[in-house]
Every structure is written in C-alpha cells, then in structure tokens.
Short mmCIF file of N, CA and C and ligand atoms in Angstrom, two decimals:
data_model
loop_
_atom_site.label_atom_id
_atom_site.label_comp_id
_atom_site.label_asym_id
_atom_site.label_seq_id
_atom_site.Cartn_x
_atom_site.Cartn_y
_atom_site.Cartn_z
N MET A 230 1.34 24.42 -4.01
CA MET A 230 1.31 23.12 -4.71
C MET A 230 -0.05 22.40 -4.37
N VAL A 231 -0.59 22.07 -5.54
CA VAL A 231 -1.99 21.31 -5.29
C VAL A 231 -1.68 19.89 -4.96
N LYS A 232 -2.01 19.48 -3.89
CA LYS A 232 -1.98 18.00 -3.50
C LYS A 232 -2.99 17.13 -4.28
N LYS A 233 -2.50 15.94 -4.56
CA LYS A 233 -3.35 15.05 -5.40
C LYS A 233 -4.22 14.34 -4.36
N ASN A 234 -5.54 14.37 -4.58
CA ASN A 234 -6.55 13.65 -3.81
C ASN A 234 -6.25 12.02 -3.75
N THR A 235 -5.89 11.38 -2.77
CA THR A 235 -5.53 10.27 -2.71
C THR A 235 -6.37 9.09 -1.76
N CYS A 236 -6.66 7.99 -2.29
CA CYS A 236 -7.30 7.01 -1.47
C CYS A 236 -6.43 5.95 -1.17
N VAL A 237 -6.25 5.57 0.00
CA VAL A 237 -5.48 4.39 0.59
C VAL A 237 -6.30 3.26 0.91
N PHE A 238 -5.93 2.13 0.17
CA PHE A 238 -6.86 0.83 0.37
C PHE A 238 -6.05 0.07 1.60
N ILE A 239 -6.71 -0.43 2.47
CA ILE A 239 -6.19 -1.34 3.59
C ILE A 239 -7.06 -2.59 3.85
N SER A 240 -6.37 -3.57 4.56
CA SER A 240 -7.24 -4.67 4.99
C SER A 240 -6.89 -4.95 6.52
N GLY A 241 -5.89 -4.27 7.04
CA GLY A 241 -5.35 -4.73 8.44
C GLY A 241 -4.94 -3.74 9.48
N ARG A 242 -3.69 -3.88 9.72
CA ARG A 242 -3.17 -3.02 10.77
C ARG A 242 -2.96 -1.49 10.40
N GLY A 243 -2.61 -1.24 9.19
CA GLY A 243 -2.59 0.11 8.67
C GLY A 243 -1.35 0.91 9.34
N SER A 244 -0.31 0.18 9.55
CA SER A 244 0.74 1.14 10.01
C SER A 244 1.44 1.82 8.75
N ASN A 245 1.29 1.48 7.62
CA ASN A 245 1.63 2.17 6.38
C ASN A 245 0.86 3.31 6.32
N LEU A 246 -0.54 3.02 6.43
CA LEU A 246 -1.64 4.23 6.20
C LEU A 246 -1.15 5.28 7.29
N LYS A 247 -0.98 4.79 8.50
CA LYS A 247 -0.64 5.83 9.56
C LYS A 247 0.68 6.77 9.00
N ASN A 248 1.63 6.02 8.63
CA ASN A 248 2.92 6.80 8.19
C ASN A 248 2.53 7.63 7.15
N LEU A 249 1.80 7.22 6.10
CA LEU A 249 1.27 8.14 5.10
C LEU A 249 0.54 9.36 5.34
N ILE A 250 -0.44 9.10 6.31
CA ILE A 250 -1.19 10.28 6.84
C ILE A 250 -0.09 11.31 7.51
N ILE A 251 0.74 10.71 8.30
CA ILE A 251 1.56 11.72 9.01
C ILE A 251 2.40 12.48 7.91
N HIS A 252 2.87 11.87 6.84
CA HIS A 252 3.71 12.57 5.82
C HIS A 252 2.77 13.49 5.14
N SER A 253 1.59 13.17 5.02
CA SER A 253 0.75 14.00 4.00
C SER A 253 0.42 15.20 4.79
N ARG A 254 0.56 15.31 6.05
CA ARG A 254 0.31 16.46 6.63
C ARG A 254 1.23 17.64 6.49
N ASP A 255 2.37 17.36 5.97
CA ASP A 255 3.43 18.30 5.52
C ASP A 255 3.14 18.84 4.14
N ASN A 256 3.12 20.35 4.23
CA ASN A 256 2.61 20.98 3.09
C ASN A 256 3.25 20.68 1.79
N SER A 257 4.77 20.20 1.79
CA SER A 257 5.32 19.75 0.69
C SER A 257 5.20 18.50 0.12
N PHE A 258 4.40 17.58 0.98
CA PHE A 258 4.24 16.22 0.66
C PHE A 258 3.00 16.15 -0.54
N PRO A 259 3.31 15.44 -1.73
CA PRO A 259 2.56 15.67 -2.78
C PRO A 259 1.01 15.17 -2.84
N ILE A 260 0.74 14.41 -1.84
CA ILE A 260 -0.68 13.88 -1.78
C ILE A 260 -1.53 14.21 -0.64
N LYS A 261 -2.90 14.34 -0.74
CA LYS A 261 -3.67 14.46 0.45
C LYS A 261 -4.43 13.10 0.68
N ILE A 262 -4.54 12.54 1.76
CA ILE A 262 -5.32 11.40 1.96
C ILE A 262 -6.88 11.78 2.12
N SER A 263 -7.64 11.66 1.02
CA SER A 263 -8.91 12.10 1.12
C SER A 263 -9.91 11.10 1.37
N LEU A 264 -9.44 9.76 1.56
CA LEU A 264 -10.42 8.60 1.53
C LEU A 264 -9.69 7.27 1.94
N VAL A 265 -10.24 6.59 2.88
CA VAL A 265 -9.52 5.25 3.11
C VAL A 265 -10.62 4.11 2.96
N ILE A 266 -10.24 3.24 2.11
CA ILE A 266 -11.29 2.00 1.78
C ILE A 266 -10.58 0.80 2.33
N SER A 267 -11.45 0.19 3.33
CA SER A 267 -11.10 -1.27 3.81
C SER A 267 -12.03 -2.33 3.33
N ASN A 268 -11.53 -3.44 3.10
CA ASN A 268 -12.30 -4.48 2.76
C ASN A 268 -12.51 -5.49 3.93
N ASN A 269 -11.91 -4.80 5.10
CA ASN A 269 -12.11 -5.65 6.40
C ASN A 269 -12.85 -4.62 7.34
N LYS A 270 -14.11 -5.08 7.81
CA LYS A 270 -14.82 -4.09 8.58
C LYS A 270 -14.04 -3.98 9.91
N LYS A 271 -13.26 -4.96 10.41
CA LYS A 271 -12.48 -4.91 11.75
C LYS A 271 -10.97 -4.37 11.50
N ALA A 272 -10.69 -3.90 10.29
CA ALA A 272 -9.27 -3.50 10.20
C ALA A 272 -8.84 -2.51 11.22
N ILE A 273 -7.85 -2.75 12.02
CA ILE A 273 -7.31 -1.81 13.01
C ILE A 273 -7.08 -0.48 12.40
N GLY A 274 -6.43 -0.42 11.09
CA GLY A 274 -6.10 0.59 10.33
C GLY A 274 -7.20 1.76 10.24
N LEU A 275 -8.45 1.40 10.42
CA LEU A 275 -9.60 2.23 10.32
C LEU A 275 -9.54 3.27 11.39
N ASN A 276 -8.98 2.79 12.64
CA ASN A 276 -8.83 3.65 13.64
C ASN A 276 -7.92 5.03 13.19
N TYR A 277 -6.99 4.85 12.33
CA TYR A 277 -6.17 5.95 11.94
C TYR A 277 -7.00 7.01 11.18
N ALA A 278 -7.92 6.40 10.31
CA ALA A 278 -8.83 7.39 9.64
C ALA A 278 -9.73 8.00 10.51
N LYS A 279 -10.16 7.33 11.48
CA LYS A 279 -11.08 8.04 12.56
C LYS A 279 -10.34 9.15 13.19
N LYS A 280 -9.18 8.72 13.77
CA LYS A 280 -8.29 9.66 14.55
C LYS A 280 -7.85 10.89 13.71
N PHE A 281 -7.59 10.74 12.59
CA PHE A 281 -7.26 11.95 11.79
C PHE A 281 -8.39 12.51 10.96
N LYS A 282 -9.54 12.13 11.28
CA LYS A 282 -10.82 12.72 10.55
C LYS A 282 -10.77 12.55 9.09
N ILE A 283 -10.37 11.42 8.62
CA ILE A 283 -10.34 11.02 7.19
C ILE A 283 -11.59 10.21 6.88
N PRO A 284 -12.30 10.47 5.75
CA PRO A 284 -13.56 9.79 5.45
C PRO A 284 -13.04 8.19 5.23
N TYR A 285 -13.82 7.32 5.60
CA TYR A 285 -13.50 5.89 5.34
C TYR A 285 -14.72 5.17 5.10
N ILE A 286 -14.56 4.14 4.28
CA ILE A 286 -15.65 3.13 3.86
C ILE A 286 -15.18 1.85 3.92
N PHE A 287 -16.18 0.94 4.45
CA PHE A 287 -15.80 -0.48 4.49
C PHE A 287 -16.72 -0.90 3.35
N ILE A 288 -16.00 -1.60 2.30
CA ILE A 288 -16.63 -2.17 1.06
C ILE A 288 -16.39 -3.74 1.10
N ASN A 289 -17.41 -4.39 1.30
CA ASN A 289 -17.28 -5.87 1.32
C ASN A 289 -16.78 -6.38 -0.13
N THR A 290 -15.57 -6.92 -0.42
CA THR A 290 -15.22 -7.42 -1.67
C THR A 290 -15.90 -8.82 -2.01
N ASP A 291 -16.64 -9.37 -1.20
CA ASP A 291 -17.28 -10.58 -1.53
C ASP A 291 -18.70 -10.25 -2.00
N SER A 292 -19.04 -9.21 -2.02
CA SER A 292 -20.28 -8.87 -2.32
C SER A 292 -20.28 -8.59 -3.89
N LYS A 293 -21.36 -8.59 -4.50
CA LYS A 293 -21.59 -8.58 -6.12
C LYS A 293 -21.14 -7.23 -6.60
N ASN A 294 -21.56 -6.28 -6.00
CA ASN A 294 -21.37 -4.98 -6.63
C ASN A 294 -20.23 -4.09 -6.04
N TYR A 295 -19.33 -4.87 -5.61
CA TYR A 295 -18.18 -4.14 -4.80
C TYR A 295 -17.47 -3.21 -5.67
N GLU A 296 -17.13 -3.75 -6.74
CA GLU A 296 -16.31 -2.79 -7.72
C GLU A 296 -17.08 -1.51 -8.07
N LYS A 297 -18.37 -1.69 -8.28
CA LYS A 297 -19.09 -0.33 -8.67
C LYS A 297 -19.11 0.57 -7.51
N LYS A 298 -19.05 0.01 -6.21
CA LYS A 298 -19.05 0.86 -4.99
C LYS A 298 -17.65 1.36 -5.00
N ILE A 299 -16.88 0.78 -5.11
CA ILE A 299 -15.32 1.43 -5.11
C ILE A 299 -15.27 2.45 -6.19
N LEU A 300 -15.61 2.23 -7.32
CA LEU A 300 -15.65 3.28 -8.31
C LEU A 300 -16.44 4.40 -8.15
N PHE A 301 -17.62 4.34 -7.60
CA PHE A 301 -18.43 5.42 -7.21
C PHE A 301 -17.97 6.15 -6.09
N ASN A 302 -17.36 5.67 -5.16
CA ASN A 302 -16.66 6.49 -4.12
C ASN A 302 -15.36 7.25 -4.47
N LEU A 303 -14.84 6.51 -5.37
CA LEU A 303 -13.41 7.21 -5.88
C LEU A 303 -13.91 8.49 -6.57
N LYS A 304 -14.92 8.35 -7.41
CA LYS A 304 -15.29 9.47 -8.10
C LYS A 304 -16.09 10.56 -7.05
N LYS A 305 -16.76 10.07 -6.25
CA LYS A 305 -17.31 11.02 -5.17
C LYS A 305 -16.46 11.92 -4.49
N TYR A 306 -15.16 11.15 -4.18
CA TYR A 306 -14.17 11.93 -3.38
C TYR A 306 -13.00 12.55 -4.16
N LYS A 307 -13.30 12.54 -5.55
CA LYS A 307 -12.38 13.18 -6.45
C LYS A 307 -10.99 12.52 -6.54
N ILE A 308 -10.86 11.19 -6.34
CA ILE A 308 -9.77 10.69 -6.16
C ILE A 308 -8.78 10.45 -7.38
N LYS A 309 -7.57 10.96 -7.40
CA LYS A 309 -6.49 10.90 -8.63
C LYS A 309 -5.63 10.08 -8.39
N PHE A 310 -5.33 9.30 -7.20
CA PHE A 310 -4.13 8.57 -7.06
C PHE A 310 -4.59 7.49 -5.90
N ILE A 311 -3.98 6.26 -6.00
CA ILE A 311 -4.44 5.25 -5.06
C ILE A 311 -3.16 4.49 -4.49
N CYS A 312 -3.04 4.45 -3.29
CA CYS A 312 -1.97 3.67 -2.60
C CYS A 312 -2.65 2.29 -1.81
N LEU A 313 -1.96 1.32 -2.36
CA LEU A 313 -2.51 -0.02 -1.61
C LEU A 313 -1.56 -0.26 -0.51
N ALA A 314 -2.05 -0.39 0.70
CA ALA A 314 -1.19 -0.53 1.89
C ALA A 314 -1.54 -1.59 2.72
N GLY A 315 -1.18 -2.74 2.29
CA GLY A 315 -1.67 -4.02 2.94
C GLY A 315 -3.18 -4.42 2.49
N TYR A 316 -3.38 -4.21 1.28
CA TYR A 316 -4.89 -4.50 0.80
C TYR A 316 -4.85 -5.91 0.38
N MET A 317 -5.35 -6.80 0.80
CA MET A 317 -5.39 -8.19 0.60
C MET A 317 -6.52 -8.51 -0.54
N LYS A 318 -6.33 -7.99 -1.58
CA LYS A 318 -7.40 -8.27 -2.63
C LYS A 318 -6.70 -7.79 -3.95
N ILE A 319 -6.85 -8.76 -5.01
CA ILE A 319 -6.10 -8.16 -6.31
C ILE A 319 -7.17 -7.22 -6.89
N ILE A 320 -6.47 -6.20 -7.34
CA ILE A 320 -7.34 -5.06 -7.93
C ILE A 320 -7.88 -5.44 -9.25
N SER A 321 -9.12 -5.19 -9.54
CA SER A 321 -9.83 -5.61 -10.59
C SER A 321 -9.53 -4.87 -11.93
N LYS A 322 -9.70 -5.54 -13.09
CA LYS A 322 -9.22 -4.91 -14.37
C LYS A 322 -9.75 -3.74 -14.62
N ASN A 323 -11.08 -3.33 -14.26
CA ASN A 323 -11.70 -1.94 -14.53
C ASN A 323 -11.05 -1.02 -13.83
N LEU A 324 -10.52 -1.39 -12.46
CA LEU A 324 -10.19 -0.33 -11.52
C LEU A 324 -8.68 0.17 -12.16
N THR A 325 -7.90 -0.95 -12.57
CA THR A 325 -6.58 -0.54 -13.09
C THR A 325 -6.68 0.15 -14.45
N LYS A 326 -7.70 -0.19 -15.15
CA LYS A 326 -7.89 0.51 -16.49
C LYS A 326 -8.28 1.99 -16.04
N ALA A 327 -9.20 2.16 -15.25
CA ALA A 327 -9.81 3.56 -14.88
C ALA A 327 -8.56 4.41 -14.28
N PHE A 328 -7.39 3.71 -13.53
CA PHE A 328 -6.55 4.43 -12.82
C PHE A 328 -5.06 3.96 -13.47
N GLN A 329 -4.97 3.95 -14.69
CA GLN A 329 -3.59 3.44 -15.21
C GLN A 329 -2.53 4.32 -14.87
N GLY A 330 -1.53 3.68 -14.06
CA GLY A 330 -0.43 4.45 -13.78
C GLY A 330 -0.64 5.22 -12.53
N LYS A 331 -1.61 5.09 -12.01
CA LYS A 331 -2.04 5.98 -10.87
C LYS A 331 -2.30 5.11 -9.58
N ILE A 332 -1.94 3.84 -9.65
CA ILE A 332 -2.15 2.85 -8.54
C ILE A 332 -0.61 2.47 -8.08
N ILE A 333 -0.38 2.59 -6.75
CA ILE A 333 1.00 1.82 -6.38
C ILE A 333 0.80 0.98 -5.17
N ASN A 334 1.54 0.10 -5.03
CA ASN A 334 1.46 -0.92 -3.90
C ASN A 334 2.84 -1.16 -3.21
N ILE A 335 2.69 -1.35 -2.00
CA ILE A 335 3.91 -1.79 -1.15
C ILE A 335 3.94 -3.18 -0.84
N HIS A 336 5.23 -3.88 -1.27
CA HIS A 336 5.19 -5.30 -1.07
C HIS A 336 6.43 -5.68 -0.26
N PRO A 337 6.34 -6.60 0.69
CA PRO A 337 7.36 -6.99 1.53
C PRO A 337 8.53 -7.73 1.13
N SER A 338 8.81 -7.54 -0.05
CA SER A 338 10.05 -8.49 -0.66
C SER A 338 10.76 -7.65 -1.70
N LEU A 339 11.80 -8.20 -2.00
CA LEU A 339 12.60 -7.52 -3.22
C LEU A 339 12.06 -8.15 -4.50
N LEU A 340 11.00 -7.53 -5.08
CA LEU A 340 10.38 -7.99 -6.32
C LEU A 340 11.30 -8.14 -7.41
N PRO A 341 11.39 -8.98 -8.41
CA PRO A 341 10.29 -10.02 -8.63
C PRO A 341 10.39 -11.27 -7.79
N LYS A 342 11.29 -11.21 -6.71
CA LYS A 342 11.49 -12.29 -5.88
C LYS A 342 10.04 -12.30 -4.81
N PHE A 343 9.55 -13.47 -4.38
CA PHE A 343 8.59 -13.71 -3.60
C PHE A 343 7.26 -12.79 -3.81
N LYS A 344 6.76 -12.86 -5.05
CA LYS A 344 5.46 -12.27 -5.18
C LYS A 344 4.41 -12.89 -4.20
N GLY A 345 3.38 -12.53 -4.08
CA GLY A 345 2.37 -13.03 -3.19
C GLY A 345 2.31 -13.00 -1.80
N LEU A 346 1.80 -14.17 -1.19
CA LEU A 346 1.61 -14.08 0.33
C LEU A 346 2.88 -14.80 0.85
N ASN A 347 2.90 -14.79 2.49
CA ASN A 347 3.97 -15.44 3.28
C ASN A 347 5.34 -15.29 2.76
N THR A 348 5.71 -14.22 2.38
CA THR A 348 6.95 -13.92 1.94
C THR A 348 8.12 -14.16 2.87
N TYR A 349 7.88 -13.90 4.19
CA TYR A 349 8.98 -14.15 5.42
C TYR A 349 9.17 -15.44 5.39
N SER A 350 8.44 -16.36 5.55
CA SER A 350 8.53 -17.89 5.66
C SER A 350 9.08 -18.43 4.51
N ARG A 351 8.85 -17.88 3.26
CA ARG A 351 9.35 -18.40 2.15
C ARG A 351 10.91 -18.13 1.92
N MET A 352 11.08 -16.74 2.47
CA MET A 352 12.52 -16.19 2.39
C MET A 352 13.53 -17.17 3.22
N LEU A 353 12.90 -17.40 4.49
CA LEU A 353 13.73 -17.97 5.55
C LEU A 353 13.98 -19.44 4.83
N LYS A 354 13.05 -20.22 4.29
CA LYS A 354 13.04 -21.58 3.83
C LYS A 354 14.13 -21.51 2.67
N ASN A 355 14.21 -20.45 1.77
CA ASN A 355 15.10 -20.36 0.82
C ASN A 355 16.48 -19.92 1.08
N ASN A 356 16.76 -19.78 2.53
CA ASN A 356 17.96 -19.34 2.98
C ASN A 356 18.36 -18.06 2.19
N GLU A 357 17.48 -16.94 2.05
CA GLU A 357 17.88 -15.70 1.49
C GLU A 357 18.98 -14.98 2.23
N LYS A 358 19.74 -14.30 1.42
CA LYS A 358 20.69 -13.46 2.26
C LYS A 358 20.17 -11.98 2.60
N LYS A 359 19.27 -11.65 1.44
CA LYS A 359 18.69 -10.25 1.74
C LYS A 359 17.33 -10.21 1.54
N GLY A 360 16.64 -9.22 2.38
CA GLY A 360 15.22 -9.06 2.41
C GLY A 360 15.03 -7.55 1.96
N GLY A 361 13.86 -7.19 2.01
CA GLY A 361 13.62 -5.68 1.69
C GLY A 361 12.10 -5.46 1.24
N CYS A 362 11.89 -4.37 0.70
CA CYS A 362 10.48 -4.02 0.29
C CYS A 362 10.69 -3.35 -1.09
N THR A 363 9.46 -3.43 -1.76
CA THR A 363 9.35 -2.80 -3.16
C THR A 363 7.95 -1.98 -3.16
N VAL A 364 8.17 -0.70 -3.63
CA VAL A 364 6.92 0.06 -4.03
C VAL A 364 6.96 0.04 -5.50
N HIS A 365 5.79 -0.29 -5.93
CA HIS A 365 5.71 -0.60 -7.55
C HIS A 365 4.32 -0.10 -7.95
N PHE A 366 4.26 0.14 -9.32
CA PHE A 366 2.98 0.44 -10.05
C PHE A 366 2.20 -0.86 -10.13
N VAL A 367 0.78 -0.74 -10.01
CA VAL A 367 -0.08 -1.85 -10.07
C VAL A 367 -0.68 -1.99 -11.54
N ASN A 368 -0.44 -3.20 -12.04
CA ASN A 368 -1.19 -3.66 -13.32
C ASN A 368 -2.01 -4.77 -12.93
N GLU A 369 -2.46 -5.37 -14.12
CA GLU A 369 -3.37 -6.63 -13.92
C GLU A 369 -2.74 -7.77 -13.27
N ARG A 370 -1.33 -7.84 -13.32
CA ARG A 370 -0.64 -8.99 -12.95
C ARG A 370 -0.39 -8.79 -11.32
N LEU A 371 -0.45 -9.86 -10.60
CA LEU A 371 -0.07 -9.92 -9.18
C LEU A 371 1.38 -9.26 -8.81
N ASP A 372 1.62 -8.29 -8.16
CA ASP A 372 2.77 -7.57 -7.79
C ASP A 372 3.67 -7.56 -9.08
N GLY A 373 3.08 -7.14 -10.02
CA GLY A 373 3.68 -7.22 -11.43
C GLY A 373 4.01 -5.89 -12.10
N GLY A 374 3.87 -4.74 -11.70
CA GLY A 374 4.00 -3.49 -12.38
C GLY A 374 5.55 -3.04 -12.21
N SER A 375 5.84 -2.00 -12.90
CA SER A 375 7.28 -1.59 -12.76
C SER A 375 7.57 -1.02 -11.33
N THR A 376 8.78 -1.08 -11.03
CA THR A 376 9.27 -0.76 -9.58
C THR A 376 9.55 0.75 -9.51
N ILE A 377 9.19 1.48 -8.57
CA ILE A 377 9.55 2.77 -8.12
C ILE A 377 10.61 2.82 -7.18
N THR A 378 10.67 2.18 -6.23
CA THR A 378 11.60 2.18 -5.07
C THR A 378 11.71 0.86 -4.56
N LYS A 379 13.05 0.57 -4.17
CA LYS A 379 13.40 -0.80 -3.53
C LYS A 379 14.33 -0.44 -2.23
N LYS A 380 14.19 -1.09 -1.35
CA LYS A 380 15.04 -0.89 -0.02
C LYS A 380 15.52 -2.29 0.43
N ILE A 381 16.65 -2.46 0.71
CA ILE A 381 17.27 -3.89 1.16
C ILE A 381 17.99 -3.80 2.51
N PHE A 382 17.68 -4.94 3.13
CA PHE A 382 18.50 -5.27 4.43
C PHE A 382 19.14 -6.53 4.34
N PHE A 383 20.09 -6.88 5.19
CA PHE A 383 20.67 -8.16 5.27
C PHE A 383 20.11 -9.05 6.31
N ILE A 384 19.88 -10.33 5.93
CA ILE A 384 19.15 -11.31 6.84
C ILE A 384 20.33 -11.90 7.61
N GLU A 385 20.27 -11.88 8.96
CA GLU A 385 21.21 -12.32 10.03
C GLU A 385 20.75 -13.81 10.34
N LYS A 386 21.72 -14.46 10.80
CA LYS A 386 21.61 -15.94 10.99
C LYS A 386 20.32 -16.23 11.97
N ASN A 387 20.20 -15.39 13.09
CA ASN A 387 18.93 -15.70 13.88
C ASN A 387 17.65 -15.08 13.59
N ASP A 388 17.62 -14.42 12.44
CA ASP A 388 16.41 -13.66 12.16
C ASP A 388 15.23 -14.62 11.90
N ASP A 389 14.18 -14.41 12.53
CA ASP A 389 12.87 -15.13 12.48
C ASP A 389 11.97 -14.29 11.59
N GLU A 390 10.79 -14.94 11.31
CA GLU A 390 9.59 -14.16 10.67
C GLU A 390 9.48 -12.88 11.33
N LYS A 391 9.35 -12.71 12.70
CA LYS A 391 8.99 -11.55 13.43
C LYS A 391 10.02 -10.50 13.15
N ILE A 392 11.28 -10.81 13.17
CA ILE A 392 12.33 -10.05 12.95
C ILE A 392 12.48 -9.46 11.54
N LEU A 393 12.20 -10.36 10.68
CA LEU A 393 12.16 -10.07 9.19
C LEU A 393 11.07 -8.97 8.93
N LYS A 394 9.84 -9.22 9.60
CA LYS A 394 8.74 -8.22 9.41
C LYS A 394 8.99 -6.92 9.95
N ASN A 395 9.70 -6.74 11.04
CA ASN A 395 10.13 -5.70 11.77
C ASN A 395 11.11 -4.96 10.83
N LYS A 396 12.10 -5.62 10.38
CA LYS A 396 13.16 -4.97 9.65
C LYS A 396 12.45 -4.59 8.28
N THR A 397 11.52 -5.30 7.64
CA THR A 397 10.94 -4.81 6.38
C THR A 397 10.01 -3.55 6.68
N GLN A 398 9.34 -3.62 7.76
CA GLN A 398 8.45 -2.57 7.97
C GLN A 398 9.22 -1.03 8.16
N ILE A 399 10.24 -1.23 8.82
CA ILE A 399 11.06 -0.02 9.12
C ILE A 399 11.32 0.59 7.82
N LEU A 400 11.84 -0.33 6.76
CA LEU A 400 12.19 0.17 5.45
C LEU A 400 11.04 0.73 4.72
N GLU A 401 9.85 0.11 5.03
CA GLU A 401 8.65 0.51 4.34
C GLU A 401 8.27 1.83 4.68
N TYR A 402 8.55 2.19 5.89
CA TYR A 402 7.98 3.61 6.19
C TYR A 402 8.83 4.67 5.54
N LYS A 403 10.06 4.25 5.07
CA LYS A 403 10.92 5.38 4.25
C LYS A 403 10.54 5.05 2.79
N ALA A 404 10.35 3.85 2.19
CA ALA A 404 10.15 3.69 0.93
C ALA A 404 8.85 4.23 0.43
N PHE A 405 7.87 4.13 0.96
CA PHE A 405 6.52 4.56 0.53
C PHE A 405 6.38 5.95 0.23
N PRO A 406 6.59 6.86 1.29
CA PRO A 406 6.73 8.20 1.02
C PRO A 406 7.90 8.64 -0.04
N GLU A 407 8.83 7.98 0.08
CA GLU A 407 10.05 8.43 -0.98
C GLU A 407 9.39 8.25 -2.40
N ALA A 408 8.93 7.10 -2.63
CA ALA A 408 8.27 6.62 -3.90
C ALA A 408 7.12 7.62 -4.36
N ILE A 409 6.49 8.11 -3.39
CA ILE A 409 5.50 9.04 -3.75
C ILE A 409 6.05 10.49 -4.24
N ILE A 410 7.04 10.93 -3.46
CA ILE A 410 7.69 12.04 -3.72
C ILE A 410 8.31 11.98 -5.19
N LYS A 411 9.02 10.63 -5.47
CA LYS A 411 9.63 10.44 -6.73
C LYS A 411 8.49 10.62 -7.93
N ILE A 412 7.50 9.99 -7.76
CA ILE A 412 6.45 9.98 -8.87
C ILE A 412 6.12 11.46 -9.21
N PHE A 413 5.96 12.26 -8.02
CA PHE A 413 5.27 13.60 -8.23
C PHE A 413 6.13 14.61 -8.64
N ARG A 414 7.62 14.31 -8.36
CA ARG A 414 8.79 15.24 -8.40
C ARG A 414 8.63 16.00 -9.80
N ASN A 415 8.40 15.09 -10.84
CA ASN A 415 8.38 15.64 -12.19
C ASN A 415 7.31 16.10 -12.80
N ILE A 416 6.20 16.24 -12.12
CA ILE A 416 4.93 16.51 -12.78
C ILE A 416 4.53 18.05 -12.48
C1 GRF B 665 3.04 -4.55 4.68
O1 GRF B 665 4.27 -5.16 5.04
C2 GRF B 665 3.04 -4.36 3.12
O2 GRF B 665 4.36 -4.65 2.59
C3 GRF B 665 2.12 -5.53 2.84
O3 GRF B 665 1.32 -5.70 3.88
C4 GRF B 665 1.82 -5.01 5.15
C5 GRF B 665 0.80 -4.13 5.60
O4 GRF B 665 1.19 -3.69 6.74
N1 GRF B 665 1.69 -5.56 1.60
P1 GRF B 665 0.32 -2.32 7.56
O5 GRF B 665 -1.17 -2.95 7.47
O6 GRF B 665 0.62 -1.16 6.81
O7 GRF B 665 0.69 -2.40 8.91
#
C-alpha cells in the first residue's frame, strides 16, 4: 500500500499529532506524516516532530505571505492530505480549494453543536448531557464540513472543564485514526 503524504497542522500541545505519528508507523495505516506545520513557534507539539524526525515548519499566520508559504511547502513535500489537529486558524479559501475533500479536522464537541472555541465551558453552562468529538471534512465554513466519525460520552454531575477535556481527548485518540482509515478504506 502506498501511504498518502500527509501534513499535520498544529498550534499547541500536539497530543493528537503524537497519536497520529504513532499510528502512521504501522504499515497498514494509510498515511505517512511527511510534514508538520505550526503557526505557533512555541507549540509543544513541535517536539514530537523533532523526536520522530519529521520535517516541521513554523509559519507565522499573521504575516502577509503566509498562505503562499503554506502552499509552497505543501507542494515541496508532495502533500496529498491534511489533518488539522488543534490548529487555531481558519483555513483560507485558496487552501480549501487546492485540497478539496482532502482536509480533515478534529473538533471537541458533537457537531453541529458547539462550533468554535471554549466548547467545554459552553457545554457545562448549557447543562449538556452528552459530550464527545467529531472528525469532519473542512470547507470554507467554520467547523462546517461533513462528518466522518463522531464519538460520544455521558457528562456526569461533577464533571468540570478539565474532566470534559480529558474524556474528550481519550475519544479523540480513537476517532482521528478511525476516520483516516475510513476515508482511505475504499480508495
Ligand atoms: C483537541 O481537543 C481538538 O479537538 C481541538 O484542539 C485540541 C488539540 O489538542 N481542535 P492537542 O494539541 O492535539 O493536544
């Protein structure tokens, strides 16, 4: 099986990146992580790229030519698929056009509920009974593309934001690889 050259975009801790790197080392996993792009110079997740000897680039998304730089590097590394893993920047139209149906994101809620930021505090405020995560295709709308995989947990009475995050991320580490397998299963 030829693995798809994949770029993972991050901004922070990178625990999903780490999880994807570990899965991608399995011969039967459909993607190879060939590049990591971070828009945060200090993202802890960059350490995983270093540790596993994966090329990585910091791109300042506040700079003028950032989009050109991203597209240039995706071409340079022959990237065919993109995973957004805690990337705190909306993907530009040009990028979604160039990679139509080839960008996926993981979001810490049961979409379409709680799009955007601060999902856990909003869920608690709303007295939600269920939390979870969603892996979905990315289009021009924020957290708007079609769903690939969803995983659910029940919110207990004493759950706080920290517990919700913990429960969500445990599910994320299953959902993200499962979604990738699902996408490439039929190709
Ligand atoms: C994840 O919870 C993901 O759902 C959200 O950002 C978080 C990233 O976590 N989009 P990490 O950087 O992978 O640890």
